[in-house]
Amino acid sequence: MNVKIEYNKKVYEINSNQGKSISIPMSFNSNNNPKFYDESNPIKEPYTSNDVTYDINKNASCNVPVVKFNVHCSGTHTETGAHIFKESQTIGELSNLNFIPSRLITIKPQKQSNENYHVTYDSRDQIITKESLIKSLEAYDDFLECVIIRTLPNSEDKLKHNYNKHNHPFLSNDAIYYLKEKTVKHIIIDTPSIDRSDDGGQLKNHKIFFSNNDNSMNKNTVTELAFIPNHCIDGRYFVCIGYPKFELDAVKNIIGQNIPSAKDQIKFKCTT
C-alpha cells in the first residue's frame, strides 16, 4: 500500500509493503534469543483446563498458548518513563507512535572518552559519545523525532548474543543531553540499555531522557535490543512502533521502518 505523508511542508510517499522490521524475533523454548541479566529462555506452554490441554498437536480443537518471558532482558522492547519513575505513563497509555520521522545513524563506540558519565567505567567499556553523535547529526534539523542507533561491529550474532559475557556499548550523559537538545523524543538502539550494565542502579541516562528540564515527566520512549541489518542505509525513515496496550513500563514490540522519498526524488526502499 502506498502512503503519502506530509511532514515539514513536504509530501513523502512510502510503500508500506516494503518496510523492514528491526525487531528481533522471539523464539520460545529455545536458546536463540539475546540475554541480558536474566538468562532464562522465553517459555510457551499450552493452557490446560478440565484435563484438556489446548494444543492441536494433542488433539485439542485449538491452540491456547501461555507464555512467560522477561520483557527487558530477552529481546526488542520499548519502554517509557514508568520503567524508572512512579508517576509516569505506561506504554499502554501512549499513542501516535506511527510514521515517526526518524534518522538512522551508524556509530563505532569508543574505548576511551573524557565525556561525562555518572559512574566510573573501565577499559572494557565502550562509549557512544556526544562527539560521535554530533558528527552524524549536526548537519540535520529534520527527521530527528526518533534516532535509530546501529553500533559497530554489526552482525547477526546480535540476534542471540549473551550480553552478560561482555560489556555492551552505552551512551555518555553528554550524548543523552545532546539528543534532547536536538529534540529527539524516541531512541531506538541495538544494545540492551542506554546505560552501563552496572551503574549501581542509578539509570541516570534513562532519568535524563524521560524527564523534562523542569523535572516533569515526558512521553519519550526508548527501544532497546533492536537489530538493524547492514543493508539498511543510514538516513531518513518513517518508523512505526507497534505494541500491545499493556499497562506496563515496557512491552515486546514490532518496529517497522520505511525509507521516505520526496515526490520529486528517486524512491528507495529498505527491503530484505
mmCIF file of C-alpha atoms in Angstrom, residues 47 70 130 150 212:
data_model
loop_
_atom_site.group_PDB
_atom_site.id
_atom_site.type_symbol
_atom_site.label_atom_id
_atom_site.label_comp_id
_atom_site.label_asym_id
_atom_site.label_seq_id
_atom_site.Cartn_x
_atom_site.Cartn_y
_atom_site.Cartn_z
ATOM 1 C CA TYR A 47 -3.188 -23.850 28.585
ATOM 2 C CA ASN A 70 11.345 -11.135 30.708
ATOM 3 C CA LYS A 130 28.256 13.192 22.121
ATOM 4 C CA ARG A 150 23.231 0.987 14.936
ATOM 5 C CA ASN A 212 11.862 17.499 31.045
#
